[in-house]
Amino acid sequence: MVNVRERRRTPTGAEREARKVFRQAEAKEALTDYAKAQKAFHENRERLKAERLAREAEAAGRTKTD
């Protein structure tokens, strides 16, 4: 049976640096995806709000002229 400590080895400096760079890139990509989703959500919400306000104004206009 192989001891767990014998199987594990300490990563080299280059491996640690590469892992750090990859982690930073993944974090940046995740934040970019989040920002895109938030922007799309807010744009859609504003569009729907404008449509609702237009419908309400039209309905109010019809009520006053009736």
Backbone as XML, in Angstrom:
<?xml version="1.0"?>
<chain id="A" units="angstrom">
  <residue number="1" name="MET">
    <atom name="N" x="0.845" y="-1.178" z="0.000"/>
    <atom name="CA" x="0.000" y="0.000" z="0.000"/>
    <atom name="C" x="0.890" y="1.240" z="0.000"/>
  </residue>
  <residue number="2" name="VAL">
    <atom name="N" x="0.548" y="2.211" z="-0.868"/>
    <atom name="CA" x="1.351" y="3.415" z="-1.019"/>
    <atom name="C" x="0.825" y="4.470" z="-0.060"/>
  </residue>
  <residue number="3" name="ASN">
    <atom name="N" x="1.711" y="5.088" z="0.625"/>
    <atom name="CA" x="1.360" y="6.148" z="1.562"/>
    <atom name="C" x="0.891" y="7.376" z="0.765"/>
  </residue>
  <residue number="4" name="VAL">
    <atom name="N" x="-0.116" y="8.080" z="1.260"/>
    <atom name="CA" x="-0.672" y="9.245" z="0.579"/>
    <atom name="C" x="0.394" y="10.310" z="0.397"/>
  </residue>
  <residue number="5" name="ARG">
    <atom name="N" x="1.226" y="10.494" z="1.361"/>
    <atom name="CA" x="2.272" y="11.516" z="1.266"/>
    <atom name="C" x="3.274" y="11.191" z="0.171"/>
  </residue>
  <residue number="6" name="GLU">
    <atom name="N" x="3.487" y="9.936" z="-0.100"/>
    <atom name="CA" x="4.431" y="9.555" z="-1.136"/>
    <atom name="C" x="3.870" y="9.855" z="-2.526"/>
  </residue>
  <residue number="7" name="ARG">
    <atom name="N" x="2.560" y="9.756" z="-2.710"/>
    <atom name="CA" x="1.947" y="10.012" z="-4.014"/>
    <atom name="C" x="1.887" y="11.502" z="-4.308"/>
  </residue>
  <residue number="8" name="ARG">
    <atom name="N" x="1.686" y="12.295" z="-3.322"/>
    <atom name="CA" x="1.585" y="13.733" z="-3.527"/>
    <atom name="C" x="2.964" y="14.346" z="-3.614"/>
  </residue>
  <residue number="9" name="ARG">
    <atom name="N" x="3.060" y="15.323" z="-4.467"/>
    <atom name="CA" x="4.324" y="16.057" z="-4.529"/>
    <atom name="C" x="4.006" y="17.539" z="-4.506"/>
  </residue>
  <residue number="10" name="THR">
    <atom name="N" x="4.931" y="18.295" z="-4.097"/>
    <atom name="CA" x="4.762" y="19.733" z="-4.030"/>
    <atom name="C" x="4.863" y="20.296" z="-5.441"/>
  </residue>
  <residue number="11" name="PRO">
    <atom name="N" x="3.887" y="21.130" z="-5.838"/>
    <atom name="CA" x="3.948" y="21.708" z="-7.183"/>
    <atom name="C" x="5.156" y="22.646" z="-7.311"/>
  </residue>
  <residue number="12" name="THR">
    <atom name="N" x="5.708" y="22.695" z="-8.509"/>
    <atom name="CA" x="6.849" y="23.571" z="-8.744"/>
    <atom name="C" x="6.363" y="25.012" z="-8.808"/>
  </residue>
  <residue number="13" name="GLY">
    <atom name="N" x="7.293" y="25.921" z="-8.773"/>
    <atom name="CA" x="6.948" y="27.335" z="-8.862"/>
    <atom name="C" x="6.228" y="27.656" z="-10.155"/>
  </residue>
  <residue number="14" name="ALA">
    <atom name="N" x="6.665" y="27.039" z="-11.248"/>
    <atom name="CA" x="6.022" y="27.279" z="-12.543"/>
    <atom name="C" x="4.593" y="26.752" z="-12.533"/>
  </residue>
  <residue number="15" name="GLU">
    <atom name="N" x="4.376" y="25.589" z="-11.911"/>
    <atom name="CA" x="3.020" y="25.034" z="-11.830"/>
    <atom name="C" x="2.115" y="25.925" z="-10.990"/>
  </residue>
  <residue number="16" name="ARG">
    <atom name="N" x="2.638" y="26.422" z="-9.893"/>
    <atom name="CA" x="1.841" y="27.320" z="-9.039"/>
    <atom name="C" x="1.495" y="28.600" z="-9.787"/>
  </residue>
  <residue number="17" name="GLU">
    <atom name="N" x="2.457" y="29.139" z="-10.511"/>
    <atom name="CA" x="2.223" y="30.372" z="-11.276"/>
    <atom name="C" x="1.195" y="30.126" z="-12.384"/>
  </residue>
  <residue number="18" name="ALA">
    <atom name="N" x="1.300" y="28.998" z="-13.073"/>
    <atom name="CA" x="0.347" y="28.676" z="-14.134"/>
    <atom name="C" x="-1.051" y="28.510" z="-13.557"/>
  </residue>
  <residue number="19" name="ARG">
    <atom name="N" x="-1.155" y="27.833" z="-12.431"/>
    <atom name="CA" x="-2.460" y="27.647" z="-11.791"/>
    <atom name="C" x="-3.059" y="28.994" z="-11.389"/>
  </residue>
  <residue number="20" name="LYS">
    <atom name="N" x="-2.208" y="29.897" z="-10.900"/>
    <atom name="CA" x="-2.663" y="31.229" z="-10.494"/>
    <atom name="C" x="-3.207" y="32.001" z="-11.703"/>
  </residue>
  <residue number="21" name="VAL">
    <atom name="N" x="-2.482" y="31.936" z="-12.817"/>
    <atom name="CA" x="-2.899" y="32.645" z="-14.028"/>
    <atom name="C" x="-4.216" y="32.074" z="-14.545"/>
  </residue>
  <residue number="22" name="PHE">
    <atom name="N" x="-4.333" y="30.749" z="-14.582"/>
    <atom name="CA" x="-5.576" y="30.122" z="-15.054"/>
    <atom name="C" x="-6.739" y="30.479" z="-14.146"/>
  </residue>
  <residue number="23" name="ARG">
    <atom name="N" x="-6.509" y="30.488" z="-12.854"/>
    <atom name="CA" x="-7.576" y="30.830" z="-11.910"/>
    <atom name="C" x="-8.039" y="32.270" z="-12.124"/>
  </residue>
  <residue number="24" name="GLN">
    <atom name="N" x="-7.088" y="33.181" z="-12.350"/>
    <atom name="CA" x="-7.446" y="34.581" z="-12.591"/>
    <atom name="C" x="-8.246" y="34.722" z="-13.890"/>
  </residue>
  <residue number="25" name="ALA">
    <atom name="N" x="-7.840" y="33.995" z="-14.925"/>
    <atom name="CA" x="-8.559" y="34.064" z="-16.200"/>
    <atom name="C" x="-9.973" y="33.523" z="-16.048"/>
  </residue>
  <residue number="26" name="GLU">
    <atom name="N" x="-10.127" y="32.420" z="-15.324"/>
    <atom name="CA" x="-11.461" y="31.849" z="-15.109"/>
    <atom name="C" x="-12.337" y="32.800" z="-14.305"/>
  </residue>
  <residue number="27" name="ALA">
    <atom name="N" x="-11.753" y="33.455" z="-13.303"/>
    <atom name="CA" x="-12.518" y="34.403" z="-12.494"/>
    <atom name="C" x="-12.956" y="35.591" z="-13.349"/>
  </residue>
  <residue number="28" name="LYS">
    <atom name="N" x="-12.069" y="36.075" z="-14.206"/>
    <atom name="CA" x="-12.406" y="37.203" z="-15.069"/>
    <atom name="C" x="-13.526" y="36.821" z="-16.034"/>
  </residue>
  <residue number="29" name="GLU">
    <atom name="N" x="-13.446" y="35.608" z="-16.587"/>
    <atom name="CA" x="-14.481" y="35.133" z="-17.500"/>
    <atom name="C" x="-15.822" y="35.005" z="-16.792"/>
  </residue>
  <residue number="30" name="ALA">
    <atom name="N" x="-15.795" y="34.499" z="-15.564"/>
    <atom name="CA" x="-17.039" y="34.356" z="-14.797"/>
    <atom name="C" x="-17.660" y="35.720" z="-14.528"/>
  </residue>
  <residue number="31" name="LEU">
    <atom name="N" x="-16.834" y="36.699" z="-14.173"/>
    <atom name="CA" x="-17.355" y="38.043" z="-13.924"/>
    <atom name="C" x="-17.894" y="38.657" z="-15.209"/>
  </residue>
  <residue number="32" name="THR">
    <atom name="N" x="-17.229" y="38.395" z="-16.327"/>
    <atom name="CA" x="-17.702" y="38.912" z="-17.605"/>
    <atom name="C" x="-19.058" y="38.303" z="-17.948"/>
  </residue>
  <residue number="33" name="ASP">
    <atom name="N" x="-19.200" y="36.994" z="-17.749"/>
    <atom name="CA" x="-20.477" y="36.333" z="-18.011"/>
    <atom name="C" x="-21.571" y="36.906" z="-17.113"/>
  </residue>
  <residue number="34" name="TYR">
    <atom name="N" x="-21.230" y="37.141" z="-15.852"/>
    <atom name="CA" x="-22.187" y="37.702" z="-14.906"/>
    <atom name="C" x="-22.598" y="39.106" z="-15.348"/>
  </residue>
  <residue number="35" name="ALA">
    <atom name="N" x="-21.627" y="39.908" z="-15.750"/>
    <atom name="CA" x="-21.926" y="41.275" z="-16.176"/>
    <atom name="C" x="-22.820" y="41.272" z="-17.414"/>
  </residue>
  <residue number="36" name="LYS">
    <atom name="N" x="-22.560" y="40.359" z="-18.356"/>
    <atom name="CA" x="-23.394" y="40.267" z="-19.552"/>
    <atom name="C" x="-24.827" y="39.887" z="-19.181"/>
  </residue>
  <residue number="37" name="ALA">
    <atom name="N" x="-24.967" y="38.941" z="-18.268"/>
    <atom name="CA" x="-26.305" y="38.512" z="-17.842"/>
    <atom name="C" x="-27.037" y="39.655" z="-17.148"/>
  </residue>
  <residue number="38" name="GLN">
    <atom name="N" x="-26.336" y="40.400" z="-16.299"/>
    <atom name="CA" x="-26.954" y="41.518" z="-15.604"/>
    <atom name="C" x="-27.385" y="42.604" z="-16.587"/>
  </residue>
  <residue number="39" name="LYS">
    <atom name="N" x="-26.537" y="42.897" z="-17.575"/>
    <atom name="CA" x="-26.866" y="43.918" z="-18.564"/>
    <atom name="C" x="-28.104" y="43.509" z="-19.358"/>
  </residue>
  <residue number="40" name="ALA">
    <atom name="N" x="-28.152" y="42.250" z="-19.785"/>
    <atom name="CA" x="-29.307" y="41.765" z="-20.534"/>
    <atom name="C" x="-30.571" y="41.837" z="-19.682"/>
  </residue>
  <residue number="41" name="PHE">
    <atom name="N" x="-30.460" y="41.470" z="-18.416"/>
    <atom name="CA" x="-31.610" y="41.511" z="-17.515"/>
    <atom name="C" x="-32.138" y="42.939" z="-17.385"/>
  </residue>
  <residue number="42" name="HIS">
    <atom name="N" x="-31.237" y="43.893" z="-17.146"/>
    <atom name="CA" x="-31.673" y="45.279" z="-16.948"/>
    <atom name="C" x="-32.243" y="45.881" z="-18.230"/>
  </residue>
  <residue number="43" name="GLU">
    <atom name="N" x="-31.642" y="45.550" z="-19.376"/>
    <atom name="CA" x="-32.186" y="46.056" z="-20.641"/>
    <atom name="C" x="-33.580" y="45.506" z="-20.889"/>
  </residue>
  <residue number="44" name="ASN">
    <atom name="N" x="-33.779" y="44.228" z="-20.619"/>
    <atom name="CA" x="-35.093" y="43.615" z="-20.806"/>
    <atom name="C" x="-36.115" y="44.221" z="-19.851"/>
  </residue>
  <residue number="45" name="ARG">
    <atom name="N" x="-35.699" y="44.447" z="-18.606"/>
    <atom name="CA" x="-36.602" y="45.039" z="-17.618"/>
    <atom name="C" x="-37.024" y="46.441" z="-18.045"/>
  </residue>
  <residue number="46" name="GLU">
    <atom name="N" x="-36.083" y="47.233" z="-18.542"/>
    <atom name="CA" x="-36.412" y="48.590" z="-18.992"/>
    <atom name="C" x="-37.345" y="48.556" z="-20.203"/>
  </residue>
  <residue number="47" name="ARG">
    <atom name="N" x="-37.120" y="47.619" z="-21.120"/>
    <atom name="CA" x="-37.987" y="47.493" z="-22.291"/>
    <atom name="C" x="-39.409" y="47.138" z="-21.868"/>
  </residue>
  <residue number="48" name="LEU">
    <atom name="N" x="-39.518" y="46.170" z="-20.961"/>
    <atom name="CA" x="-40.843" y="45.765" z="-20.488"/>
    <atom name="C" x="-41.542" y="46.895" z="-19.733"/>
  </residue>
  <residue number="49" name="LYS">
    <atom name="N" x="-40.771" y="47.647" z="-18.963"/>
    <atom name="CA" x="-41.337" y="48.778" z="-18.223"/>
    <atom name="C" x="-41.877" y="49.830" z="-19.195"/>
  </residue>
  <residue number="50" name="ALA">
    <atom name="N" x="-41.112" y="50.109" z="-20.249"/>
    <atom name="CA" x="-41.558" y="51.092" z="-21.250"/>
    <atom name="C" x="-42.830" y="50.615" z="-21.940"/>
  </residue>
  <residue number="51" name="GLU">
    <atom name="N" x="-42.887" y="49.328" z="-22.275"/>
    <atom name="CA" x="-44.095" y="48.787" z="-22.897"/>
    <atom name="C" x="-45.289" y="48.881" z="-21.961"/>
  </residue>
  <residue number="52" name="ARG">
    <atom name="N" x="-45.083" y="48.583" z="-20.692"/>
    <atom name="CA" x="-46.186" y="48.654" z="-19.710"/>
    <atom name="C" x="-46.669" y="50.085" z="-19.562"/>
  </residue>
  <residue number="53" name="LEU">
    <atom name="N" x="-45.744" y="51.039" z="-19.458"/>
    <atom name="CA" x="-46.138" y="52.441" z="-19.313"/>
    <atom name="C" x="-46.895" y="52.932" z="-20.546"/>
  </residue>
  <residue number="54" name="ALA">
    <atom name="N" x="-46.469" y="52.475" z="-21.729"/>
    <atom name="CA" x="-47.172" y="52.864" z="-22.954"/>
    <atom name="C" x="-48.588" y="52.299" z="-22.966"/>
  </residue>
  <residue number="55" name="ARG">
    <atom name="N" x="-48.737" y="51.040" z="-22.545"/>
    <atom name="CA" x="-50.085" y="50.435" z="-22.488"/>
    <atom name="C" x="-50.952" y="51.179" z="-21.481"/>
  </residue>
  <residue number="56" name="GLU">
    <atom name="N" x="-50.390" y="51.511" z="-20.314"/>
    <atom name="CA" x="-51.165" y="52.218" z="-19.289"/>
    <atom name="C" x="-51.563" y="53.608" z="-19.776"/>
  </residue>
  <residue number="57" name="ALA">
    <atom name="N" x="-50.665" y="54.311" z="-20.465"/>
    <atom name="CA" x="-50.984" y="55.645" z="-20.980"/>
    <atom name="C" x="-52.065" y="55.556" z="-22.048"/>
  </residue>
  <residue number="58" name="GLU">
    <atom name="N" x="-51.971" y="54.535" z="-22.891"/>
    <atom name="CA" x="-52.982" y="54.350" z="-23.929"/>
    <atom name="C" x="-54.339" y="54.032" z="-23.301"/>
  </residue>
  <residue number="59" name="ALA">
    <atom name="N" x="-54.348" y="53.191" z="-22.280"/>
    <atom name="CA" x="-55.595" y="52.832" z="-21.610"/>
    <atom name="C" x="-56.180" y="54.055" z="-20.895"/>
  </residue>
  <residue number="60" name="ALA">
    <atom name="N" x="-55.330" y="54.857" z="-20.289"/>
    <atom name="CA" x="-55.808" y="56.074" z="-19.620"/>
    <atom name="C" x="-56.367" y="57.059" z="-20.628"/>
  </residue>
  <residue number="61" name="GLY">
    <atom name="N" x="-55.755" y="57.146" z="-21.795"/>
    <atom name="CA" x="-56.239" y="58.040" z="-22.852"/>
    <atom name="C" x="-57.592" y="57.591" z="-23.385"/>
  </residue>
  <residue number="62" name="ARG">
    <atom name="N" x="-57.787" y="56.295" z="-23.517"/>
    <atom name="CA" x="-59.066" y="55.782" z="-23.990"/>
    <atom name="C" x="-60.160" y="56.022" z="-22.959"/>
  </residue>
  <residue number="63" name="THR">
    <atom name="N" x="-59.842" y="55.918" z="-21.696"/>
    <atom name="CA" x="-60.824" y="56.107" z="-20.642"/>
    <atom name="C" x="-61.304" y="57.567" z="-20.594"/>
  </residue>
  <residue number="64" name="LYS">
    <atom name="N" x="-60.380" y="58.514" z="-20.780"/>
    <atom name="CA" x="-60.739" y="59.930" z="-20.724"/>
    <atom name="C" x="-61.589" y="60.358" z="-21.925"/>
  </residue>
  <residue number="65" name="THR">
    <atom name="N" x="-61.367" y="59.772" z="-23.089"/>
    <atom name="CA" x="-62.112" y="60.182" z="-24.275"/>
    <atom name="C" x="-63.454" y="59.468" z="-24.381"/>
  </residue>
  <residue number="66" name="ASP">
    <atom name="N" x="-63.648" y="58.405" z="-23.617"/>
    <atom name="CA" x="-64.920" y="57.659" z="-23.675"/>
    <atom name="C" x="-66.034" y="58.371" z="-22.979"/>
  </residue>
</chain>
